[in-house]
mmCIF file of C-alpha atoms in Angstrom:
data_model
loop_
_atom_site.group_PDB
_atom_site.id
_atom_site.type_symbol
_atom_site.label_atom_id
_atom_site.label_comp_id
_atom_site.label_asym_id
_atom_site.label_seq_id
_atom_site.Cartn_x
_atom_site.Cartn_y
_atom_site.Cartn_z
ATOM 1 C CA MET A 1 -9.145 31.319 -47.416
ATOM 2 C CA THR A 2 -5.523 31.806 -46.350
ATOM 3 C CA ARG A 3 -2.685 29.680 -45.025
ATOM 4 C CA GLU A 4 -2.946 31.477 -41.700
ATOM 5 C CA ALA A 5 -6.623 30.504 -41.444
ATOM 6 C CA GLY A 6 -5.807 26.895 -42.330
ATOM 7 C CA LEU A 7 -3.127 26.690 -39.643
ATOM 8 C CA ALA A 8 -5.501 28.283 -37.140
ATOM 9 C CA ARG A 9 -8.140 25.668 -37.955
ATOM 10 C CA LEU A 10 -5.564 22.896 -37.557
ATOM 11 C CA ALA A 11 -4.521 24.243 -34.161
ATOM 12 C CA ALA A 12 -8.150 24.513 -33.066
ATOM 13 C CA ILE A 13 -9.058 20.909 -33.833
ATOM 14 C CA THR A 14 -5.786 19.031 -33.209
ATOM 15 C CA ASP A 15 -7.057 17.659 -29.902
ATOM 16 C CA ARG A 16 -10.022 16.102 -31.766
ATOM 17 C CA LEU A 17 -7.997 14.178 -34.366
ATOM 18 C CA GLY A 18 -7.501 11.053 -32.241
ATOM 19 C CA PRO A 19 -10.132 8.788 -30.633
ATOM 20 C CA ARG A 20 -12.799 11.493 -30.723
ATOM 21 C CA TYR A 21 -12.509 11.829 -34.507
ATOM 22 C CA ALA A 22 -12.815 8.069 -34.998
ATOM 23 C CA ALA A 23 -15.878 7.897 -32.732
ATOM 24 C CA GLU A 24 -17.765 10.944 -34.016
ATOM 25 C CA ARG A 25 -16.844 11.454 -37.679
ATOM 26 C CA ASN A 26 -19.901 9.642 -39.103
ATOM 27 C CA THR A 27 -22.371 11.801 -37.175
ATOM 28 C CA ALA A 28 -23.684 14.728 -39.224
ATOM 29 C CA PRO A 29 -24.939 17.294 -36.685
ATOM 30 C CA GLY A 30 -26.097 19.906 -39.206
ATOM 31 C CA PRO A 31 -24.954 23.408 -40.176
ATOM 32 C CA ASP A 32 -25.822 24.989 -36.822
ATOM 33 C CA ALA A 33 -23.495 22.697 -34.834
ATOM 34 C CA GLU A 34 -19.735 22.172 -34.809
ATOM 35 C CA THR A 35 -18.833 19.639 -37.487
ATOM 36 C CA THR A 36 -17.502 16.250 -36.411
ATOM 37 C CA THR A 37 -15.020 16.215 -39.288
ATOM 38 C CA SER A 38 -11.852 18.311 -39.349
ATOM 39 C CA ALA A 39 -13.112 20.902 -41.911
ATOM 40 C CA LEU A 40 -9.516 21.189 -43.130
ATOM 41 C CA SER A 41 -10.390 20.119 -46.680
ATOM 42 C CA PRO A 42 -10.827 23.632 -48.186
ATOM 43 C CA TYR A 43 -7.215 24.344 -47.197
ATOM 44 C CA LEU A 44 -5.945 20.913 -48.222
ATOM 45 C CA ARG A 45 -7.694 21.177 -51.596
ATOM 46 C CA ARG A 46 -5.533 24.224 -52.385
ATOM 47 C CA ARG A 47 -2.550 23.027 -50.328
ATOM 48 C CA LEU A 48 -2.620 26.174 -48.243
ATOM 49 C CA THR A 49 -1.819 23.562 -45.625
ATOM 50 C CA THR A 50 -0.135 20.341 -46.711
ATOM 51 C CA GLU A 51 -0.976 16.739 -45.995
ATOM 52 C CA GLN A 52 2.469 16.217 -44.535
ATOM 53 C CA GLU A 53 2.179 18.921 -41.877
ATOM 54 C CA ILE A 54 -1.399 17.994 -40.957
ATOM 55 C CA VAL A 55 -0.569 14.312 -40.530
ATOM 56 C CA ALA A 56 2.578 15.196 -38.575
ATOM 57 C CA ARG A 57 0.530 17.334 -36.170
ATOM 58 C CA ALA A 58 -2.010 14.547 -35.651
ATOM 59 C CA ARG A 59 0.705 11.971 -34.990
ATOM 60 C CA GLU A 60 2.504 14.254 -32.550
ATOM 61 C CA ALA A 61 -0.707 14.825 -30.607
ATOM 62 C CA HIS A 62 -2.225 11.343 -30.700
ATOM 63 C CA GLY A 63 0.277 8.777 -31.965
ATOM 64 C CA GLY A 64 -1.412 5.611 -33.195
ATOM 65 C CA ALA A 65 -4.811 6.855 -32.020
ATOM 66 C CA ALA A 66 -4.834 9.238 -35.019
ATOM 67 C CA GLU A 67 -4.926 6.282 -37.424
ATOM 68 C CA LYS A 68 -8.504 6.917 -38.614
ATOM 69 C CA PHE A 69 -7.893 10.598 -39.314
ATOM 70 C CA ILE A 70 -4.645 9.827 -41.133
ATOM 71 C CA SER A 71 -6.449 7.205 -43.207
ATOM 72 C CA GLU A 72 -9.000 9.821 -44.286
ATOM 73 C CA VAL A 73 -6.205 12.170 -45.365
ATOM 74 C CA PHE A 74 -4.777 9.337 -47.429
ATOM 75 C CA TRP A 75 -8.143 8.776 -49.139
ATOM 76 C CA ARG A 76 -7.689 12.223 -50.708
ATOM 77 C CA THR A 77 -4.146 11.330 -51.732
ATOM 78 C CA TYR A 78 -5.354 7.994 -53.113
ATOM 79 C CA PHE A 79 -8.045 9.621 -55.248
ATOM 80 C CA LYS A 80 -5.531 12.098 -56.682
ATOM 81 C CA GLY A 81 -3.077 9.329 -57.515
ATOM 82 C CA TYR A 82 -5.813 7.139 -58.987
ATOM 83 C CA LEU A 83 -7.072 9.889 -61.291
ATOM 84 C CA GLU A 84 -3.476 10.665 -62.258
ATOM 85 C CA THR A 85 -3.038 7.073 -63.459
ATOM 86 C CA HIS A 86 -6.582 6.877 -64.932
ATOM 87 C CA PRO A 87 -6.960 10.297 -66.619
ATOM 88 C CA ALA A 88 -9.607 8.976 -69.031
ATOM 89 C CA ILE A 89 -12.047 9.054 -66.078
ATOM 90 C CA TRP A 90 -11.831 12.860 -65.914
ATOM 91 C CA ALA A 91 -12.269 13.183 -69.677
ATOM 92 C CA ASP A 92 -15.274 10.837 -69.526
ATOM 93 C CA TYR A 93 -16.761 12.804 -66.623
ATOM 94 C CA LEU A 94 -16.541 16.059 -68.607
ATOM 95 C CA ARG A 95 -18.147 14.315 -71.587
ATOM 96 C CA LEU A 96 -20.978 12.978 -69.419
ATOM 97 C CA VAL A 97 -21.603 16.417 -67.913
ATOM 98 C CA ALA A 98 -21.846 17.958 -71.379
ATOM 99 C CA ALA A 99 -24.172 15.151 -72.524
ATOM 100 C CA GLY A 100 -26.298 15.593 -69.396
ATOM 101 C CA GLU A 101 -26.625 19.315 -70.005
ATOM 102 C CA GLU A 102 -27.796 18.604 -73.545
ATOM 103 C CA GLN A 103 -30.407 16.223 -72.136
ATOM 104 C CA LEU A 104 -31.597 18.883 -69.698
ATOM 105 C CA ALA A 105 -32.126 21.236 -72.611
ATOM 106 C CA THR A 106 -34.265 18.756 -74.550
ATOM 107 C CA ALA A 107 -35.917 16.404 -72.017
ATOM 108 C CA SER A 108 -38.432 18.397 -69.990
ATOM 109 C CA GLY A 109 -39.105 15.596 -67.489
ATOM 110 C CA LEU A 110 -35.436 15.201 -66.656
ATOM 111 C CA ARG A 111 -35.012 18.969 -66.478
ATOM 112 C CA ARG A 112 -37.861 19.321 -63.967
ATOM 113 C CA ALA A 113 -36.491 16.491 -61.815
ATOM 114 C CA TYR A 114 -33.013 18.014 -61.905
ATOM 115 C CA GLU A 115 -34.264 21.495 -61.045
ATOM 116 C CA ARG A 116 -36.258 20.157 -58.099
ATOM 117 C CA ALA A 117 -33.199 18.285 -56.842
ATOM 118 C CA VAL A 118 -30.728 21.179 -56.961
ATOM 119 C CA ALA A 119 -33.290 23.571 -55.473
ATOM 120 C CA GLY A 120 -34.104 21.195 -52.617
ATOM 121 C CA ARG A 121 -37.739 20.665 -53.649
ATOM 122 C CA THR A 122 -37.969 16.877 -54.029
ATOM 123 C CA GLY A 123 -39.924 16.316 -50.817
ATOM 124 C CA ILE A 124 -37.244 13.931 -49.522
ATOM 125 C CA GLU A 125 -36.369 14.825 -45.941
ATOM 126 C CA GLY A 126 -32.670 15.435 -45.488
ATOM 127 C CA PHE A 127 -31.867 15.510 -49.194
ATOM 128 C CA ASP A 128 -33.650 18.819 -49.719
ATOM 129 C CA ASP A 129 -31.929 20.319 -46.675
ATOM 130 C CA TRP A 130 -28.503 19.236 -47.938
ATOM 131 C CA ALA A 131 -29.141 20.685 -51.398
ATOM 132 C CA ARG A 132 -29.941 24.077 -49.882
ATOM 133 C CA GLU A 133 -27.086 23.872 -47.377
ATOM 134 C CA LEU A 134 -24.609 23.144 -50.176
ATOM 135 C CA VAL A 135 -25.654 26.182 -52.218
ATOM 136 C CA GLU A 136 -25.892 28.496 -49.211
ATOM 137 C CA THR A 137 -22.687 27.498 -47.399
ATOM 138 C CA GLY A 138 -20.463 25.702 -49.922
ATOM 139 C CA TRP A 139 -20.114 22.825 -47.489
ATOM 140 C CA LEU A 140 -21.604 19.452 -46.546
ATOM 141 C CA HIS A 141 -20.561 16.890 -43.956
ATOM 142 C CA ASN A 142 -18.905 13.904 -45.659
ATOM 143 C CA HIS A 143 -21.634 11.476 -44.596
ATOM 144 C CA ALA A 144 -24.291 13.838 -45.950
ATOM 145 C CA ARG A 145 -22.406 13.940 -49.259
ATOM 146 C CA MET A 146 -22.602 10.155 -49.497
ATOM 147 C CA TRP A 147 -26.325 10.068 -48.649
ATOM 148 C CA PHE A 148 -27.042 12.883 -51.112
ATOM 149 C CA ALA A 149 -25.140 11.193 -53.947
ATOM 150 C CA SER A 150 -26.837 7.872 -53.296
ATOM 151 C CA ILE A 151 -30.343 9.375 -53.264
ATOM 152 C CA TRP A 152 -29.544 11.392 -56.405
ATOM 153 C CA ILE A 153 -28.403 8.282 -58.281
ATOM 154 C CA PHE A 154 -30.603 5.462 -56.988
ATOM 155 C CA THR A 155 -33.830 7.076 -55.751
ATOM 156 C CA LEU A 156 -34.155 10.088 -58.070
ATOM 157 C CA ARG A 157 -32.458 8.254 -60.974
ATOM 158 C CA LEU A 158 -30.580 11.350 -62.077
ATOM 159 C CA PRO A 159 -27.287 11.151 -64.039
ATOM 160 C CA TRP A 160 -24.403 10.779 -61.583
ATOM 161 C CA ALA A 161 -22.148 13.174 -63.516
ATOM 162 C CA LEU A 162 -24.671 16.014 -63.191
ATOM 163 C CA GLY A 163 -24.720 15.439 -59.432
ATOM 164 C CA ALA A 164 -20.933 15.476 -59.287
ATOM 165 C CA ASP A 165 -20.969 18.679 -61.338
ATOM 166 C CA PHE A 166 -23.469 20.244 -58.903
ATOM 167 C CA PHE A 167 -21.087 19.471 -56.041
ATOM 168 C CA LEU A 168 -17.984 20.700 -57.850
ATOM 169 C CA ARG A 169 -19.660 24.005 -58.703
ATOM 170 C CA HIS A 170 -20.538 24.769 -55.070
ATOM 171 C CA LEU A 171 -18.175 22.969 -52.686
ATOM 172 C CA LEU A 172 -15.491 25.232 -51.253
ATOM 173 C CA ASP A 173 -13.306 22.139 -51.009
ATOM 174 C CA GLY A 174 -14.378 20.843 -54.434
ATOM 175 C CA ASP A 175 -11.491 18.676 -55.613
ATOM 176 C CA PRO A 176 -11.678 17.148 -59.109
ATOM 177 C CA ALA A 177 -10.274 13.783 -58.030
ATOM 178 C CA SER A 178 -12.026 13.354 -54.677
ATOM 179 C CA ASN A 179 -15.354 14.608 -55.991
ATOM 180 C CA THR A 180 -15.437 12.623 -59.242
ATOM 181 C CA LEU A 181 -14.188 9.366 -57.757
ATOM 182 C CA SER A 182 -16.382 9.626 -54.642
ATOM 183 C CA TRP A 183 -19.477 9.922 -56.838
ATOM 184 C CA ARG A 184 -18.262 6.974 -58.901
ATOM 185 C CA TRP A 185 -17.654 4.989 -55.713
ATOM 186 C CA VAL A 186 -21.213 5.643 -54.511
ATOM 187 C CA ALA A 187 -22.550 4.627 -57.934
ATOM 188 C CA GLY A 188 -20.645 1.334 -57.952
ATOM 189 C CA LEU A 189 -18.357 2.363 -60.806
ATOM 190 C CA HIS A 190 -15.100 2.866 -58.909
ATOM 191 C CA THR A 191 -15.217 -0.497 -57.154
ATOM 192 C CA ARG A 192 -17.226 -2.366 -59.754
ATOM 193 C CA GLY A 193 -20.436 -3.847 -58.409
ATOM 194 C CA LYS A 194 -19.995 -2.335 -54.949
ATOM 195 C CA HIS A 195 -22.210 0.709 -54.440
ATOM 196 C CA TYR A 196 -23.398 2.761 -51.481
ATOM 197 C CA LEU A 197 -27.116 2.799 -50.732
ATOM 198 C CA ALA A 198 -28.540 5.485 -48.444
ATOM 199 C CA ARG A 199 -30.872 3.898 -45.893
ATOM 200 C CA ASP A 200 -33.444 5.733 -43.824
ATOM 201 C CA GLU A 201 -32.351 4.017 -40.581
ATOM 202 C CA ASN A 202 -28.724 5.001 -41.148
ATOM 203 C CA ILE A 203 -29.657 8.619 -41.893
ATOM 204 C CA ARG A 204 -31.940 8.777 -38.850
ATOM 205 C CA ARG A 205 -29.227 7.341 -36.570
ATOM 206 C CA HIS A 206 -26.330 9.451 -37.790
ATOM 207 C CA THR A 207 -28.293 12.715 -37.827
ATOM 208 C CA ASP A 208 -29.486 12.118 -34.253
ATOM 209 C CA GLY A 209 -33.057 11.817 -35.508
ATOM 210 C CA ARG A 210 -33.120 15.176 -37.321
ATOM 211 C CA PHE A 211 -34.063 13.456 -40.591
ATOM 212 C CA ASP A 212 -36.218 10.396 -41.243
ATOM 213 C CA PRO A 213 -36.671 10.159 -45.014
ATOM 214 C CA VAL A 214 -39.201 7.844 -46.601
ATOM 215 C CA GLY A 215 -39.367 6.366 -50.066
ATOM 216 C CA LEU A 216 -35.649 5.712 -50.568
ATOM 217 C CA ASP A 217 -34.749 2.946 -52.995
ATOM 218 C CA GLU A 218 -32.722 0.673 -50.734
ATOM 219 C CA ARG A 219 -32.547 -2.217 -53.202
ATOM 220 C CA ALA A 220 -31.220 -0.502 -56.324
ATOM 221 C CA ALA A 221 -28.516 -2.252 -58.329
ATOM 222 C CA PRO A 222 -25.140 -0.554 -58.876
ATOM 223 C CA LEU A 223 -24.467 1.326 -62.085
ATOM 224 C CA SER A 224 -22.216 -0.201 -64.713
ATOM 225 C CA GLU A 225 -20.202 1.003 -67.680
ATOM 226 C CA VAL A 226 -19.007 -0.669 -70.840
ATOM 227 C CA GLU A 227 -15.510 0.756 -71.071
ATOM 228 C CA ILE A 228 -13.094 0.657 -68.137
ATOM 229 C CA ALA A 229 -10.531 3.472 -67.979
ATOM 230 C CA PRO A 230 -7.059 2.085 -68.668
ATOM 231 C CA THR A 231 -4.227 2.464 -66.173
ATOM 232 C CA VAL A 232 -1.423 4.614 -67.561
ATOM 233 C CA PRO A 233 2.096 4.875 -66.139
ATOM 234 C CA LEU A 234 2.711 7.717 -63.717
ATOM 235 C CA ALA A 235 4.584 10.382 -65.648
ATOM 236 C CA PRO A 236 7.953 11.284 -64.102
ATOM 237 C CA ALA A 237 8.626 14.663 -62.550
ATOM 238 C CA ASP A 238 10.804 17.060 -64.525
ATOM 239 C CA PRO A 239 14.396 17.865 -63.539
ATOM 240 C CA LEU A 240 15.153 21.379 -62.337
ATOM 241 C CA PRO A 241 17.026 23.524 -64.868
ATOM 242 C CA ALA A 242 20.204 25.359 -63.990
ATOM 243 C CA GLY A 243 20.213 29.073 -63.256
ATOM 244 C CA SER A 244 17.357 31.483 -62.619
ATOM 245 C CA VAL A 245 13.741 30.396 -63.037
ATOM 246 C CA ALA A 246 10.221 31.768 -62.969
ATOM 247 C CA LEU A 247 7.796 29.981 -60.639
ATOM 248 C CA LEU A 248 4.180 29.340 -61.646
ATOM 249 C CA ILE A 249 1.758 28.583 -58.807
ATOM 250 C CA HIS A 250 -1.772 27.220 -59.205
ATOM 251 C CA LEU A 251 -4.830 26.358 -57.125
ATOM 252 C CA ASP A 252 -3.727 22.774 -56.454
ATOM 253 C CA ASP A 253 -0.573 23.842 -54.607
ATOM 254 C CA LEU A 254 -0.435 27.214 -52.868
ATOM 255 C CA HIS A 255 2.411 26.573 -50.445
ATOM 256 C CA PRO A 256 5.418 27.002 -52.748
ATOM 257 C CA GLU A 257 7.614 27.947 -49.780
ATOM 258 C CA SER A 258 7.918 24.212 -49.058
ATOM 259 C CA LEU A 259 8.850 23.193 -52.601
ATOM 260 C CA PRO A 260 12.454 22.037 -53.146
ATOM 261 C CA LEU A 261 13.562 25.349 -54.657
ATOM 262 C CA ASP A 262 16.536 27.540 -53.821
ATOM 263 C CA PRO A 263 14.941 30.963 -53.101
ATOM 264 C CA ALA A 264 17.886 32.729 -54.709
ATOM 265 C CA ARG A 265 17.083 31.137 -58.076
ATOM 266 C CA VAL A 266 13.425 32.265 -58.277
ATOM 267 C CA VAL A 267 13.276 35.728 -59.817
ATOM 268 C CA ARG A 268 9.599 35.980 -60.769
ATOM 269 C CA VAL A 269 6.338 34.357 -59.602
ATOM 270 C CA GLY A 270 3.060 34.063 -61.503
ATOM 271 C CA GLY A 271 -0.305 32.777 -60.356
ATOM 272 C CA LEU A 272 -2.546 30.607 -62.585
ATOM 273 C CA LEU A 273 -6.169 30.922 -61.475
ATOM 274 C CA ALA A 274 -8.083 28.055 -63.159
ATOM 275 C CA HIS A 275 -11.450 27.528 -61.477
ATOM 276 C CA ALA A 276 -13.532 24.369 -61.649
ATOM 277 C CA PRO A 277 -15.970 24.431 -64.598
ATOM 278 C CA GLY A 278 -19.027 26.504 -63.703
ATOM 279 C CA ALA A 279 -17.700 27.361 -60.230
ATOM 280 C CA SER A 280 -20.083 29.431 -58.105
ATOM 281 C CA GLU A 281 -19.282 32.983 -57.087
ATOM 282 C CA ALA A 282 -18.426 31.760 -53.583
ATOM 283 C CA VAL A 283 -15.945 29.183 -54.906
ATOM 284 C CA ARG A 284 -14.374 31.702 -57.283
ATOM 285 C CA ALA A 285 -14.040 34.217 -54.447
ATOM 286 C CA ALA A 286 -12.399 31.584 -52.217
ATOM 287 C CA ASP A 287 -10.009 30.640 -55.033
ATOM 288 C CA ALA A 288 -9.116 34.289 -55.632
ATOM 289 C CA ALA A 289 -8.505 34.937 -51.931
ATOM 290 C CA ALA A 290 -6.326 31.844 -51.655
ATOM 291 C CA MET A 291 -4.309 32.866 -54.716
ATOM 292 C CA ALA A 292 -3.852 36.430 -53.441
ATOM 293 C CA ASP A 293 -2.616 35.077 -50.110
ATOM 294 C CA ALA A 294 -0.215 32.698 -51.856
ATOM 295 C CA LEU A 295 1.190 35.376 -54.166
ATOM 296 C CA ALA A 296 1.839 37.687 -51.219
ATOM 297 C CA ARG A 297 3.588 34.941 -49.228
ATOM 298 C CA THR A 298 5.534 33.676 -52.232
ATOM 299 C CA GLY A 299 6.763 37.111 -53.257
ATOM 300 C CA ALA A 300 8.000 37.724 -49.719
ATOM 301 C CA HIS A 301 9.613 34.289 -49.420
ATOM 302 C CA PHE A 302 11.478 34.472 -52.722
ATOM 303 C CA ALA A 303 12.021 38.259 -52.528
ATOM 304 C CA CYS A 304 10.785 38.797 -56.076
ATOM 305 C CA PRO A 305 7.757 40.150 -57.965
ATOM 306 C CA ALA A 306 4.638 37.964 -57.701
ATOM 307 C CA MET A 307 1.631 38.633 -59.908
ATOM 308 C CA PRO A 308 -1.159 36.925 -61.867
ATOM 309 C CA ALA A 309 0.351 35.087 -64.821
ATOM 310 C CA ASP A 310 -0.254 36.429 -68.312
ATOM 311 C CA ALA A 311 1.216 35.742 -71.709
ATOM 312 C CA GLY A 312 4.498 37.564 -71.095
ATOM 313 C CA TRP A 313 5.065 37.350 -67.357
ATOM 314 C CA SER A 314 7.905 34.783 -67.508
ATOM 315 C CA SER A 315 9.886 36.503 -70.281
ATOM 316 C CA ASP A 316 12.642 34.144 -71.472
ATOM 317 C CA LEU A 317 13.112 32.310 -68.162
ATOM 318 C CA PRO A 318 12.501 28.581 -67.713
ATOM 319 C CA VAL A 319 9.209 28.120 -65.821
ATOM 320 C CA VAL A 320 8.866 25.623 -62.988
ATOM 321 C CA GLY A 321 5.852 24.765 -60.876
ATOM 322 C CA ALA A 322 4.390 22.237 -58.479
ATOM 323 C CA TRP A 323 2.805 19.235 -60.168
ATOM 324 C CA ALA A 324 -0.758 20.017 -61.237
ATOM 325 C CA PRO A 325 -2.864 16.840 -60.852
ATOM 326 C CA VAL A 326 -5.547 15.978 -63.398
ATOM 327 C CA GLY A 327 -8.172 18.731 -63.428
ATOM 328 C CA PRO A 328 -8.577 22.413 -64.357
ATOM 329 C CA SER A 329 -5.081 23.511 -63.283
ATOM 330 C CA ALA A 330 -3.383 20.799 -65.343
ATOM 331 C CA SER A 331 -5.643 21.513 -68.331
ATOM 332 C CA ASN A 332 -4.705 25.194 -68.254
ATOM 333 C CA LEU A 333 -1.006 24.784 -67.494
ATOM 334 C CA PRO A 334 1.047 26.457 -70.258
ATOM 335 C CA ALA A 335 3.157 24.183 -72.409
ATOM 336 C CA GLY A 336 6.751 23.812 -71.314
ATOM 337 C CA VAL A 337 6.266 24.255 -67.555
ATOM 338 C CA LEU A 338 8.685 21.990 -65.697
ATOM 339 C CA ARG A 339 6.655 20.135 -63.082
ATOM 340 C CA LEU A 340 8.056 19.364 -59.625
ATOM 341 C CA ARG A 341 6.434 16.613 -57.568
ATOM 342 C CA ARG A 342 6.351 16.676 -53.801
ATOM 343 C CA THR A 343 7.819 13.776 -51.832
ATOM 344 C CA TRP A 344 4.331 13.087 -50.431
ATOM 345 C CA ASP A 345 2.913 12.443 -53.908
ATOM 346 C CA GLU A 346 6.041 10.695 -55.158
ATOM 347 C CA ALA A 347 5.850 8.208 -52.279
ATOM 348 C CA SER A 348 2.041 7.766 -52.363
ATOM 349 C CA TRP A 349 0.778 7.814 -55.933
ATOM 350 C CA PRO A 350 2.482 4.567 -57.059
ATOM 351 C CA HIS A 351 0.219 2.790 -54.512
ATOM 352 C CA ALA A 352 -2.951 4.336 -55.969
ATOM 353 C CA THR A 353 -3.382 2.357 -59.180
ATOM 354 C CA ARG A 354 -5.965 -0.092 -57.789
ATOM 355 C CA GLY A 355 -8.111 -0.178 -54.643
ATOM 356 C CA PHE A 356 -7.474 1.817 -51.477
ATOM 357 C CA PHE A 357 -6.364 -1.267 -49.512
ATOM 358 C CA ARG A 358 -3.021 -1.238 -51.304
ATOM 359 C CA MET A 359 -2.351 2.339 -50.232
ATOM 360 C CA ARG A 360 -3.634 1.776 -46.703
ATOM 361 C CA THR A 361 -1.167 -1.035 -46.122
ATOM 362 C CA ALA A 362 1.634 1.193 -47.469
ATOM 363 C CA ILE A 363 0.879 4.169 -45.167
ATOM 364 C CA PRO A 364 3.643 3.364 -42.626
ATOM 365 C CA ARG A 365 6.237 3.121 -45.419
ATOM 366 C CA ILE A 366 4.981 6.323 -47.036
ATOM 367 C CA LEU A 367 5.206 8.229 -43.755
ATOM 368 C CA ASP A 368 8.749 6.942 -43.243
ATOM 369 C CA ALA A 369 9.676 8.094 -46.749
ATOM 370 C CA VAL A 370 8.322 11.633 -46.333
ATOM 371 C CA ALA A 371 9.965 11.983 -42.922
ATOM 372 C CA ALA A 372 13.403 10.954 -44.227
#
C-alpha cells in the first residue's frame, strides 16, 4: 500500500479506462479473474494517488471516451462533499451501529441471522461467496457490493448500518463517505424512495452465470427515516500562517508533496493514524504501510524529521494539514490544526449538496478549474 504501487496500478490499467471500462465495469468476474473495475480505490481512499492525476491520465489516454470512468471518480468526490455538508449522517450512522450491536447482544434471533450473514452461511448463492471474499481479500467488485447490500437489507432484513459497518471493517478501500452513503443509496435513504433491488436475473447475467440465487425479495419497499439530515454550509479552509510550520498528515491524504506548501517552511512532519472503527487486521496493516510510505516520502520531500504524531511532536509550531473529511481522521484531528483544502475539493464540494446530477453537469467546469 504505497504511492509507487498506486502509480504502477494506474499505469497498468490506463489503456482500459476508456470504452472498455464503460462496456465491462458492471460485470463481476470473481476473485480469480482480473477485475473489470480500475482497483485504484485503495490508493484513492488514502490519496496515495490523487483524483486529479488519475483523471488527467485517463483524459490524456482516451479523451471524451473516458467519460464513464471520470464520472465514477466524481461519485467518490460527490459522496465526500455530501457527507461534509451533511455531517449528521455520519453521527447517525455511528449511533445506529452502536444500537445494532446492543440488539445483537440481546436479540438471539437477530444475532444468529447476522452471524450467518457475515460468515457466508445464509444459503443464498452469491451472497455467501461475497461475504467470504470480503473477509478473506478485503475487496469486492462494486456491483457485488450493491447486490450484497440489497440482499442484506431487503431479503435478510438486517439493519443497514450493521452491513455498512461490516464493509468498513474489512474493505481495504473502506471510505467513510462512499461506504455510508452507498449503503444509504441502496436502502432508499440517500435518494428518498429510490432504492436498489438485487434481482436474480441481473446477478446471473453480470456474473456470467456463476451465480443464480433464489428467494430474493424483488418487491421490497425502500427504507425510510423520520429525520432528514440538515445541509450545513461548507466550512472555509484555513489561511496559512507565516513562518515555519509543522505538517500533520493523516489517512485521508497521504500525498502532501502536492499540497500548496513551501518545502522550506515545513520543519517537522507527524503522522496521525486513525483507523476506521473496528478495522480488521488487514485494513490496519494497509493503513500502517501507507502511513509509513507517506512519512518516508514526506520527510525526504521537505528535508525534515517525519514521525508518528504524539502529544509533543509539534512543539510550539503552528500545525497545518490537508483537510480531513468527515470520518475517523477528522474526529481525531487535534484542536488547532490549520486545514488546507485541495483545489479539487474546493471546486467540487460546493456541487455536492444535493443529488449527483448537479455535480455531473459541473464536471467540465471543475476540470477546468483544477487545471488552471
